[in-house]
PDB file of C-alpha atoms in Angstrom:
ATOM      1  CA  UNK A   1      23.186  36.185 -75.413  1.00  0.00           C
ATOM      2  CA  UNK A   2      25.540  37.994 -72.902  1.00  0.00           C
ATOM      3  CA  UNK A   3      23.451  38.678 -70.763  1.00  0.00           C
ATOM      4  CA  UNK A   4      21.451  34.963 -70.535  1.00  0.00           C
ATOM      5  CA  UNK A   5      25.158  33.328 -70.289  1.00  0.00           C
ATOM      6  CA  UNK A   6      25.796  35.770 -66.350  1.00  0.00           C
ATOM      7  CA  UNK A   7      22.402  34.521 -65.372  1.00  0.00           C
ATOM      8  CA  UNK A   8      23.616  31.141 -66.113  1.00  0.00           C
ATOM      9  CA  UNK A   9      26.798  31.841 -64.390  1.00  0.00           C
ATOM     10  CA  UNK A  10      25.026  32.970 -61.494  1.00  0.00           C
ATOM     11  CA  UNK A  11      22.796  30.421 -61.042  1.00  0.00           C
ATOM     12  CA  UNK A  12      25.246  27.683 -61.215  1.00  0.00           C
ATOM     13  CA  UNK A  13      27.357  29.933 -58.436  1.00  0.00           C
ATOM     14  CA  UNK A  14      24.535  29.398 -56.614  1.00  0.00           C
ATOM     15  CA  UNK A  15      23.809  25.802 -57.037  1.00  0.00           C
ATOM     16  CA  UNK A  16      27.580  25.418 -56.119  1.00  0.00           C
ATOM     17  CA  UNK A  17      27.421  27.200 -52.240  1.00  0.00           C
ATOM     18  CA  UNK A  18      24.117  24.934 -52.018  1.00  0.00           C
ATOM     19  CA  UNK A  19      25.932  22.081 -52.256  1.00  0.00           C
ATOM     20  CA  UNK A  20      29.179  23.068 -50.710  1.00  0.00           C
ATOM     21  CA  UNK A  21      28.484  23.230 -46.854  1.00  0.00           C
ATOM     22  CA  UNK A  22      31.198  24.429 -44.897  1.00  0.00           C
ATOM     23  CA  UNK A  23      31.250  22.990 -41.161  1.00  0.00           C
ATOM     24  CA  UNK A  24      33.228  24.931 -38.956  1.00  0.00           C
ATOM     25  CA  UNK A  25      33.247  25.668 -35.207  1.00  0.00           C
ATOM     26  CA  UNK A  26      31.469  28.811 -33.943  1.00  0.00           C
ATOM     27  CA  UNK A  27      30.685  28.612 -30.861  1.00  0.00           C
ATOM     28  CA  UNK A  28      34.212  29.096 -30.178  1.00  0.00           C
ATOM     29  CA  UNK A  29      33.457  31.588 -26.923  1.00  0.00           C
ATOM     30  CA  UNK A  30      31.473  29.777 -25.399  1.00  0.00           C
ATOM     31  CA  UNK A  31      33.149  26.749 -24.874  1.00  0.00           C
ATOM     32  CA  UNK A  32      35.956  28.383 -23.547  1.00  0.00           C
ATOM     33  CA  UNK A  33      33.574  29.360 -21.172  1.00  0.00           C
ATOM     34  CA  UNK A  34      32.568  26.359 -20.270  1.00  0.00           C
ATOM     35  CA  UNK A  35      36.660  24.966 -20.509  1.00  0.00           C
ATOM     36  CA  UNK A  36      37.477  27.313 -17.824  1.00  0.00           C
ATOM     37  CA  UNK A  37      35.088  27.435 -15.905  1.00  0.00           C
ATOM     38  CA  UNK A  38      34.803  23.236 -15.772  1.00  0.00           C
ATOM     39  CA  UNK A  39      38.181  22.814 -15.765  1.00  0.00           C
ATOM     40  CA  UNK A  40      38.545  25.539 -12.415  1.00  0.00           C
ATOM     41  CA  UNK A  41      35.360  23.364 -10.948  1.00  0.00           C
ATOM     42  CA  UNK A  42      37.500  20.250 -10.911  1.00  0.00           C
ATOM     43  CA  UNK A  43      40.699  21.323 -10.188  1.00  0.00           C
ATOM     44  CA  UNK A  44      39.762  23.517  -6.973  1.00  0.00           C
ATOM     45  CA  UNK A  45      37.385  21.978  -4.933  1.00  0.00           C
ATOM     46  CA  UNK A  46      39.108  18.289  -5.454  1.00  0.00           C
ATOM     47  CA  UNK A  47      42.251  20.036  -4.103  1.00  0.00           C
ATOM     48  CA  UNK A  48      40.194  21.756  -0.923  1.00  0.00           C
ATOM     49  CA  UNK A  49      38.672  18.339  -0.516  1.00  0.00           C
ATOM     50  CA  UNK A  50      42.007  16.708  -0.413  1.00  0.00           C
ATOM     51  CA  UNK A  51      43.744  18.593   1.611  1.00  0.00           C
ATOM     52  CA  UNK A  52      41.088  18.920   4.392  1.00  0.00           C
ATOM     53  CA  UNK A  53      40.619  14.796   3.931  1.00  0.00           C
ATOM     54  CA  UNK A  54      44.647  14.853   4.732  1.00  0.00           C
ATOM     55  CA  UNK A  55      44.148  16.815   7.721  1.00  0.00           C
ATOM     56  CA  UNK A  56      41.406  14.025   8.976  1.00  0.00           C
ATOM     57  CA  UNK A  57      38.499  16.495   8.430  1.00  0.00           C
ATOM     58  CA  UNK A  58      34.916  15.004   9.030  1.00  0.00           C
ATOM     59  CA  UNK A  59      33.091  14.362   5.890  1.00  0.00           C
ATOM     60  CA  UNK A  60      30.306  16.710   6.902  1.00  0.00           C
ATOM     61  CA  UNK A  61      33.265  19.759   7.433  1.00  0.00           C
ATOM     62  CA  UNK A  62      34.526  18.756   3.936  1.00  0.00           C
ATOM     63  CA  UNK A  63      31.520  18.761   2.435  1.00  0.00           C
ATOM     64  CA  UNK A  64      30.785  22.016   3.835  1.00  0.00           C
ATOM     65  CA  UNK A  65      33.788  23.786   3.032  1.00  0.00           C
ATOM     66  CA  UNK A  66      33.693  22.180  -0.485  1.00  0.00           C
ATOM     67  CA  UNK A  67      30.125  23.856  -1.051  1.00  0.00           C
ATOM     68  CA  UNK A  68      31.559  27.536   0.116  1.00  0.00           C
ATOM     69  CA  UNK A  69      33.986  27.151  -1.916  1.00  0.00           C
ATOM     70  CA  UNK A  70      32.184  26.240  -5.015  1.00  0.00           C
ATOM     71  CA  UNK A  71      29.685  28.777  -4.403  1.00  0.00           C
ATOM     72  CA  UNK A  72      32.333  31.691  -3.728  1.00  0.00           C
ATOM     73  CA  UNK A  73      34.101  30.611  -6.685  1.00  0.00           C
ATOM     74  CA  UNK A  74      31.150  30.211  -8.721  1.00  0.00           C
ATOM     75  CA  UNK A  75      30.683  33.957  -8.263  1.00  0.00           C
ATOM     76  CA  UNK A  76      34.005  34.664  -8.363  1.00  0.00           C
ATOM     77  CA  UNK A  77      34.596  33.407 -11.340  1.00  0.00           C
ATOM     78  CA  UNK A  78      31.301  34.539 -13.315  1.00  0.00           C
ATOM     79  CA  UNK A  79      32.396  38.390 -11.650  1.00  0.00           C
ATOM     80  CA  UNK A  80      35.850  37.849 -13.441  1.00  0.00           C
ATOM     81  CA  UNK A  81      34.055  36.721 -17.442  1.00  0.00           C
ATOM     82  CA  UNK A  82      32.076  39.628 -16.976  1.00  0.00           C
ATOM     83  CA  UNK A  83      34.129  41.853 -16.351  1.00  0.00           C
ATOM     84  CA  UNK A  84      36.711  40.661 -18.830  1.00  0.00           C
ATOM     85  CA  UNK A  85      33.600  41.040 -21.523  1.00  0.00           C
ATOM     86  CA  UNK A  86      32.730  43.961 -20.482  1.00  0.00           C
ATOM     87  CA  UNK A  87      36.134  45.326 -20.605  1.00  0.00           C
ATOM     88  CA  UNK A  88      36.728  43.561 -24.603  1.00  0.00           C
ATOM     89  CA  UNK A  89      33.562  45.531 -25.818  1.00  0.00           C
ATOM     90  CA  UNK A  90      34.562  48.942 -24.290  1.00  0.00           C
ATOM     91  CA  UNK A  91      38.186  49.111 -26.287  1.00  0.00           C
ATOM     92  CA  UNK A  92      36.256  47.312 -29.893  1.00  0.00           C
ATOM     93  CA  UNK A  93      33.872  50.552 -28.972  1.00  0.00           C
ATOM     94  CA  UNK A  94      36.745  53.120 -27.839  1.00  0.00           C
ATOM     95  CA  UNK A  95      38.094  51.606 -30.934  1.00  0.00           C
ATOM     96  CA  UNK A  96      35.149  52.282 -33.217  1.00  0.00           C
ATOM     97  CA  UNK A  97      34.539  56.054 -32.225  1.00  0.00           C
ATOM     98  CA  UNK A  98      38.862  56.631 -33.270  1.00  0.00           C
ATOM     99  CA  UNK A  99      38.405  55.012 -36.364  1.00  0.00           C
ATOM    100  CA  UNK A 100      35.433  57.092 -37.421  1.00  0.00           C
ATOM    101  CA  UNK A 101      36.794  59.951 -36.203  1.00  0.00           C
ATOM    102  CA  UNK A 102      39.522  59.447 -38.703  1.00  0.00           C
ATOM    103  CA  UNK A 103      37.954  58.395 -41.268  1.00  0.00           C
ATOM    104  CA  UNK A 104      36.076  61.633 -40.812  1.00  0.00           C
ATOM    105  CA  UNK A 105      39.201  63.532 -40.859  1.00  0.00           C
ATOM    106  CA  UNK A 106      41.808  62.176 -43.168  1.00  0.00           C
ATOM    107  CA  UNK A 107      39.613  60.382 -44.841  1.00  0.00           C
ATOM    108  CA  UNK A 108      42.349  60.218 -47.791  1.00  0.00           C
ATOM    109  CA  UNK A 109      45.338  58.178 -45.397  1.00  0.00           C
ATOM    110  CA  UNK A 110      42.420  55.698 -44.175  1.00  0.00           C
ATOM    111  CA  UNK A 111      42.475  54.987 -48.113  1.00  0.00           C
ATOM    112  CA  UNK A 112      46.199  54.727 -47.983  1.00  0.00           C
ATOM    113  CA  UNK A 113      45.940  52.132 -44.740  1.00  0.00           C
ATOM    114  CA  UNK A 114      42.944  50.292 -47.555  1.00  0.00           C
ATOM    115  CA  UNK A 115      44.941  50.126 -50.034  1.00  0.00           C
ATOM    116  CA  UNK A 116      48.266  48.847 -48.134  1.00  0.00           C
ATOM    117  CA  UNK A 117      46.360  45.791 -46.677  1.00  0.00           C
ATOM    118  CA  UNK A 118      45.248  44.967 -49.716  1.00  0.00           C
ATOM    119  CA  UNK A 119      48.607  44.998 -51.306  1.00  0.00           C
ATOM    120  CA  UNK A 120      49.789  42.363 -48.188  1.00  0.00           C
ATOM    121  CA  UNK A 121      47.196  40.087 -50.056  1.00  0.00           C
ATOM    122  CA  UNK A 122      49.032  40.285 -53.081  1.00  0.00           C
ATOM    123  CA  UNK A 123      46.514  42.785 -55.152  1.00  0.00           C
ATOM    124  CA  UNK A 124      47.603  45.004 -57.111  1.00  0.00           C
ATOM    125  CA  UNK A 125      46.508  48.495 -57.729  1.00  0.00           C
ATOM    126  CA  UNK A 126      44.599  48.095 -60.445  1.00  0.00           C
ATOM    127  CA  UNK A 127      42.564  45.261 -58.529  1.00  0.00           C
ATOM    128  CA  UNK A 128      42.432  46.957 -55.238  1.00  0.00           C
ATOM    129  CA  UNK A 129      41.812  50.350 -56.876  1.00  0.00           C
ATOM    130  CA  UNK A 130      37.993  49.352 -57.131  1.00  0.00           C
ATOM    131  CA  UNK A 131      37.672  48.135 -53.571  1.00  0.00           C
ATOM    132  CA  UNK A 132      39.071  50.989 -52.237  1.00  0.00           C
ATOM    133  CA  UNK A 133      36.745  53.368 -54.191  1.00  0.00           C
ATOM    134  CA  UNK A 134      33.653  50.957 -53.292  1.00  0.00           C
ATOM    135  CA  UNK A 135      34.501  51.185 -49.616  1.00  0.00           C
ATOM    136  CA  UNK A 136      34.683  54.887 -49.492  1.00  0.00           C
ATOM    137  CA  UNK A 137      31.132  54.944 -50.937  1.00  0.00           C
ATOM    138  CA  UNK A 138      29.992  53.054 -48.498  1.00  0.00           C
ATOM    139  CA  UNK A 139      31.168  54.598 -44.545  1.00  0.00           C
ATOM    140  CA  UNK A 140      29.729  51.853 -42.442  1.00  0.00           C
ATOM    141  CA  UNK A 141      31.485  48.901 -44.547  1.00  0.00           C
ATOM    142  CA  UNK A 142      34.313  50.872 -44.734  1.00  0.00           C
ATOM    143  CA  UNK A 143      34.659  51.532 -40.889  1.00  0.00           C
ATOM    144  CA  UNK A 144      33.981  47.547 -40.619  1.00  0.00           C
ATOM    145  CA  UNK A 145      36.812  46.508 -42.809  1.00  0.00           C
ATOM    146  CA  UNK A 146      39.361  48.737 -40.689  1.00  0.00           C
ATOM    147  CA  UNK A 147      37.903  47.814 -37.596  1.00  0.00           C
ATOM    148  CA  UNK A 148      38.736  43.762 -38.951  1.00  0.00           C
ATOM    149  CA  UNK A 149      41.209  43.969 -40.846  1.00  0.00           C
ATOM    150  CA  UNK A 150      43.548  46.947 -39.284  1.00  0.00           C
ATOM    151  CA  UNK A 151      42.702  46.374 -35.708  1.00  0.00           C
ATOM    152  CA  UNK A 152      42.005  43.096 -36.115  1.00  0.00           C
ATOM    153  CA  UNK A 153      39.229  43.327 -33.605  1.00  0.00           C
ATOM    154  CA  UNK A 154      35.679  41.282 -33.859  1.00  0.00           C
ATOM    155  CA  UNK A 155      32.701  43.424 -32.868  1.00  0.00           C
ATOM    156  CA  UNK A 156      31.041  41.416 -29.714  1.00  0.00           C
ATOM    157  CA  UNK A 157      28.047  40.366 -29.001  1.00  0.00           C
ATOM    158  CA  UNK A 158      25.606  42.345 -27.225  1.00  0.00           C
ATOM    159  CA  UNK A 159      24.951  40.077 -24.329  1.00  0.00           C
ATOM    160  CA  UNK A 160      28.181  38.539 -24.402  1.00  0.00           C
ATOM    161  CA  UNK A 161      29.244  39.778 -20.766  1.00  0.00           C
ATOM    162  CA  UNK A 162      26.277  38.389 -19.386  1.00  0.00           C
ATOM    163  CA  UNK A 163      26.254  35.371 -20.638  1.00  0.00           C
ATOM    164  CA  UNK A 164      30.351  34.856 -20.133  1.00  0.00           C
ATOM    165  CA  UNK A 165      29.789  35.587 -16.536  1.00  0.00           C
ATOM    166  CA  UNK A 166      26.494  33.180 -16.658  1.00  0.00           C
ATOM    167  CA  UNK A 167      28.510  30.414 -18.704  1.00  0.00           C
ATOM    168  CA  UNK A 168      31.202  31.127 -16.360  1.00  0.00           C
ATOM    169  CA  UNK A 169      29.614  30.483 -13.400  1.00  0.00           C
ATOM    170  CA  UNK A 170      27.185  27.261 -14.398  1.00  0.00           C
ATOM    171  CA  UNK A 171      30.521  25.483 -15.619  1.00  0.00           C
ATOM    172  CA  UNK A 172      31.656  26.055 -12.460  1.00  0.00           C
ATOM    173  CA  UNK A 173      29.430  25.032 -10.247  1.00  0.00           C
ATOM    174  CA  UNK A 174      28.491  21.958 -12.971  1.00  0.00           C
ATOM    175  CA  UNK A 175      32.425  20.480 -12.177  1.00  0.00           C
ATOM    176  CA  UNK A 176      33.190  21.895  -8.441  1.00  0.00           C
ATOM    177  CA  UNK A 177      30.274  19.176  -7.834  1.00  0.00           C
ATOM    178  CA  UNK A 178      32.206  15.991  -9.168  1.00  0.00           C
ATOM    179  CA  UNK A 179      34.788  16.097  -6.169  1.00  0.00           C
ATOM    180  CA  UNK A 180      32.514  16.771  -3.746  1.00  0.00           C
ATOM    181  CA  UNK A 181      29.788  14.031  -4.456  1.00  0.00           C
ATOM    182  CA  UNK A 182      31.430  11.349  -2.383  1.00  0.00           C
ATOM    183  CA  UNK A 183      31.303  13.136   0.468  1.00  0.00           C
ATOM    184  CA  UNK A 184      27.502  13.703   0.732  1.00  0.00           C
ATOM    185  CA  UNK A 185      27.133  10.248   1.024  1.00  0.00           C
ATOM    186  CA  UNK A 186      29.996   8.317   2.711  1.00  0.00           C
ATOM    187  CA  UNK A 187      30.586   9.422   6.006  1.00  0.00           C
ATOM    188  CA  UNK A 188      34.204   8.424   6.585  1.00  0.00           C
ATOM    189  CA  UNK A 189      37.188  10.968   4.832  1.00  0.00           C
ATOM    190  CA  UNK A 190      39.076   8.893   3.573  1.00  0.00           C
ATOM    191  CA  UNK A 191      37.334   6.778   2.004  1.00  0.00           C
ATOM    192  CA  UNK A 192      35.038   9.306   0.413  1.00  0.00           C
ATOM    193  CA  UNK A 193      37.908  11.095  -0.726  1.00  0.00           C
ATOM    194  CA  UNK A 194      39.537   7.736  -1.964  1.00  0.00           C
ATOM    195  CA  UNK A 195      35.782   7.759  -3.792  1.00  0.00           C
ATOM    196  CA  UNK A 196      36.476  11.076  -5.134  1.00  0.00           C
ATOM    197  CA  UNK A 197      39.622  10.915  -6.136  1.00  0.00           C
ATOM    198  CA  UNK A 198      38.356   7.897  -8.742  1.00  0.00           C
ATOM    199  CA  UNK A 199      35.143   9.781  -9.630  1.00  0.00           C
ATOM    200  CA  UNK A 200      37.562  13.224 -10.094  1.00  0.00           C
ATOM    201  CA  UNK A 201      40.283  11.966 -12.148  1.00  0.00           C
ATOM    202  CA  UNK A 202      37.796  10.273 -14.709  1.00  0.00           C
ATOM    203  CA  UNK A 203      35.735  13.532 -15.094  1.00  0.00           C
ATOM    204  CA  UNK A 204      39.012  14.833 -16.012  1.00  0.00           C
ATOM    205  CA  UNK A 205      39.784  12.184 -18.081  1.00  0.00           C
ATOM    206  CA  UNK A 206      36.701  12.935 -20.391  1.00  0.00           C
ATOM    207  CA  UNK A 207      36.764  16.523 -19.424  1.00  0.00           C
ATOM    208  CA  UNK A 208      40.044  16.675 -21.198  1.00  0.00           C
ATOM    209  CA  UNK A 209      39.086  14.147 -23.735  1.00  0.00           C
ATOM    210  CA  UNK A 210      36.469  16.396 -25.279  1.00  0.00           C
ATOM    211  CA  UNK A 211      38.092  19.895 -24.499  1.00  0.00           C
ATOM    212  CA  UNK A 212      40.686  18.099 -26.930  1.00  0.00           C
ATOM    213  CA  UNK A 213      37.927  17.323 -29.831  1.00  0.00           C
ATOM    214  CA  UNK A 214      36.216  20.826 -29.354  1.00  0.00           C
ATOM    215  CA  UNK A 215      39.386  22.494 -29.355  1.00  0.00           C
ATOM    216  CA  UNK A 216      40.976  20.695 -32.438  1.00  0.00           C
ATOM    217  CA  UNK A 217      43.821  19.716 -30.221  1.00  0.00           C
ATOM    218  CA  UNK A 218      44.798  15.465 -29.727  1.00  0.00           C
ATOM    219  CA  UNK A 219      41.990  14.255 -27.134  1.00  0.00           C
ATOM    220  CA  UNK A 220      43.762  11.855 -25.879  1.00  0.00           C
ATOM    221  CA  UNK A 221      46.810  14.036 -25.183  1.00  0.00           C
ATOM    222  CA  UNK A 222      44.302  16.635 -23.712  1.00  0.00           C
ATOM    223  CA  UNK A 223      42.827  14.040 -21.375  1.00  0.00           C
ATOM    224  CA  UNK A 224      46.767  13.239 -20.126  1.00  0.00           C
ATOM    225  CA  UNK A 225      47.205  16.745 -19.589  1.00  0.00           C
ATOM    226  CA  UNK A 226      44.311  18.195 -18.228  1.00  0.00           C
ATOM    227  CA  UNK A 227      44.224  14.759 -15.391  1.00  0.00           C
ATOM    228  CA  UNK A 228      47.923  14.996 -14.583  1.00  0.00           C
ATOM    229  CA  UNK A 229      47.075  18.973 -13.694  1.00  0.00           C
ATOM    230  CA  UNK A 230      44.016  18.177 -11.483  1.00  0.00           C
ATOM    231  CA  UNK A 231      46.174  15.123  -9.959  1.00  0.00           C
ATOM    232  CA  UNK A 232      48.679  17.179  -9.237  1.00  0.00           C
ATOM    233  CA  UNK A 233      47.131  20.131  -7.747  1.00  0.00           C
ATOM    234  CA  UNK A 234      44.856  17.633  -5.096  1.00  0.00           C
ATOM    235  CA  UNK A 235      47.948  15.574  -4.094  1.00  0.00           C
ATOM    236  CA  UNK A 236      50.648  18.702  -3.546  1.00  0.00           C
ATOM    237  CA  UNK A 237      47.328  20.215  -1.300  1.00  0.00           C
ATOM    238  CA  UNK A 238      47.276  16.602   0.239  1.00  0.00           C
ATOM    239  CA  UNK A 239      50.502  17.126   1.100  1.00  0.00           C
ATOM    240  CA  UNK A 240      50.421  20.031   2.203  1.00  0.00           C
ATOM    241  CA  UNK A 241      47.829  19.671   4.953  1.00  0.00           C
ATOM    242  CA  UNK A 242      49.889  16.875   5.670  1.00  0.00           C
ATOM    243  CA  UNK A 243      52.833  18.742   6.158  1.00  0.00           C
ATOM    244  CA  UNK A 244      51.294  21.399   8.202  1.00  0.00           C
ATOM    245  CA  UNK A 245      49.485  18.408  10.867  1.00  0.00           C
ATOM    246  CA  UNK A 246      52.952  16.843  11.451  1.00  0.00           C
ATOM    247  CA  UNK A 247      54.149  19.921  13.094  1.00  0.00           C
TER     248      UNK A 247
END
């Protein structure tokens, strides 16, 4: 009877888990890379184009300089993303080796650290004792537990560095082409700049709103903040170009 009851309880738990579908956002790193790439891509070439237009440069020159900046910026941003992710992976491996050595050399001390961590969650000795014993009997799980709960480190994806580099670079190119599109079709720099301002501000509003939805912040506030930052950057570049030209 007891065995049958346990079987029924397990089946009930499985049914509850199947019915309950948790909707958590799990692509945070990719979205972060896209945000970094697009935000810089929209802002930097936009400011450059505004500055050159303020210096009365022709549309062809603005477009050429803008495309060169987009190419250089994509390479630079992608390389930065690669190095950052690679450094994070290297740091994780160093800490993993150090933690493994501590488990091998001072297992009692590491077991005491497990108990200390679990006690912070309100578990008493009678409750965390079996957990400590189980982890000591499972070295791999013990190591993963210490990395996650003692050091707060998550194991990075094997191809994280390359993925981050490619995502940031592509996002930068996509964002950077937006303010330059008007200069491809409008010969006069002043008219192209006016069109570029409207197109880029609209793109910044849309991007800021989407960013707010993905990051959990208020979408409209995020849209306004993103647009204001882009507008201030371009206005500063335009004003500096005009100031230098008047000297």
